[in-house]
CSV table of C-alpha atoms in Angstrom, one decimal:
chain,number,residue,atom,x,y,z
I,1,UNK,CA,134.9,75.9,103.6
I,2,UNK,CA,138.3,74.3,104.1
I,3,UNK,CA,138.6,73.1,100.4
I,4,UNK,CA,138.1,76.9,99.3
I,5,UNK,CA,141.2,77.6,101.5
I,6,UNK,CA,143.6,76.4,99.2
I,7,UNK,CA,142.1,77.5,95.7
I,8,UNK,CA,144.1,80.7,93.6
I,9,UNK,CA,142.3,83.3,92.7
I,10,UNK,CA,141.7,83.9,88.3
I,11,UNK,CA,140.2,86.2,86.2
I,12,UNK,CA,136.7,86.0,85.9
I,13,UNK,CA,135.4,85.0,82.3
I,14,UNK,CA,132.2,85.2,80.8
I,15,UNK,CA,132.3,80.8,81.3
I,16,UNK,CA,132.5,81.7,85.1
I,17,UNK,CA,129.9,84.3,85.8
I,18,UNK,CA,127.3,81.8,83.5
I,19,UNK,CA,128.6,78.8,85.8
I,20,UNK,CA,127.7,80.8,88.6
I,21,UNK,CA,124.8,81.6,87.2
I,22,UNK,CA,123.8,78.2,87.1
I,23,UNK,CA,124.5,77.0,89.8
I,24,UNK,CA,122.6,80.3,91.8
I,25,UNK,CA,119.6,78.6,89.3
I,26,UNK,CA,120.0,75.3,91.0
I,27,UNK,CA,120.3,76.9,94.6
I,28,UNK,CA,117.2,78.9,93.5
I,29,UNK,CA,114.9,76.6,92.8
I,30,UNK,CA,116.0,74.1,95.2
I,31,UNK,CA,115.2,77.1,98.3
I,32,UNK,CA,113.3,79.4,96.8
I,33,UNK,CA,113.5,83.5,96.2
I,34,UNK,CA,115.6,84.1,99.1
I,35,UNK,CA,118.5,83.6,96.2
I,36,UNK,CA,117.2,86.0,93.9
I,37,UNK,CA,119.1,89.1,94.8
I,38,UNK,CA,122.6,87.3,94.3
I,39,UNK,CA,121.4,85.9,90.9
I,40,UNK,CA,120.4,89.4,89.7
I,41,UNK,CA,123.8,90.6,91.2
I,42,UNK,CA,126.0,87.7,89.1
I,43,UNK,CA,123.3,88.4,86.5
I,44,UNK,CA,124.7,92.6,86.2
I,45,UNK,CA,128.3,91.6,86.5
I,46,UNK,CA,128.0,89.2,83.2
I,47,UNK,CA,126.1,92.3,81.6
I,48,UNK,CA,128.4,94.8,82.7
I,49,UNK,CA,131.3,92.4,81.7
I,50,UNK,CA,130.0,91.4,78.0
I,51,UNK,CA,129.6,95.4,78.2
I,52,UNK,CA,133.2,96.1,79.1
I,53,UNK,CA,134.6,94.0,76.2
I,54,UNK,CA,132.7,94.3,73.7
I,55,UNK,CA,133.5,98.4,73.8
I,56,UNK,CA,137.1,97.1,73.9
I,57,UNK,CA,136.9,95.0,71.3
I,58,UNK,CA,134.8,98.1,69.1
I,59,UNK,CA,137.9,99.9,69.3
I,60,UNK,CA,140.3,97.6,68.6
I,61,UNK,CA,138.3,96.8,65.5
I,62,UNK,CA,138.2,100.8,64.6
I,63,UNK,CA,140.1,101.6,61.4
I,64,UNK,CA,143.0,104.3,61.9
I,65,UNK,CA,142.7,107.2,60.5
I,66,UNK,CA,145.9,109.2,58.7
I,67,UNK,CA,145.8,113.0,59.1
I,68,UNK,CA,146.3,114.4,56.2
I,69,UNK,CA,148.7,117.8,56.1
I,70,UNK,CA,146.3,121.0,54.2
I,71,UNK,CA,148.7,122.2,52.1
């Protein structure tokens, strides 16, 4: 636990939740189920983070629309 001590703290990426993934894999077969839940858990957070950008990258990507003045 010590060497965690000294790590900083980044941004999760999509590379790190499916490192995490695998590794949880790894634990999981190596022990079991008991794992399972946490694997489902990292599992939702790369779904809900693939979710989060790619409706931030839909609107970036929407073209802009001019108003035009009736008249």
């Amino acid at each position: 636990m010590d060497e965690w001590s000294g790590r900083k703290w980044e941004p999760v990426t999509e590379e790190r939740l499916l490192r995490a993934i695998d590794v949880l894999v790894g634990i999981a077969k190596e022990h079991g189920s008991t794992f399972d839940p946490v694997l489902e858990t990292v599992r939702q957070e790369l779904h809900d983070f693939r979710s989060r950008h790619q409706s931030a990258a839909d609107v970036s990507q929407k073209p802009e629309v001019s108003l035009r003045i009736a008249g």
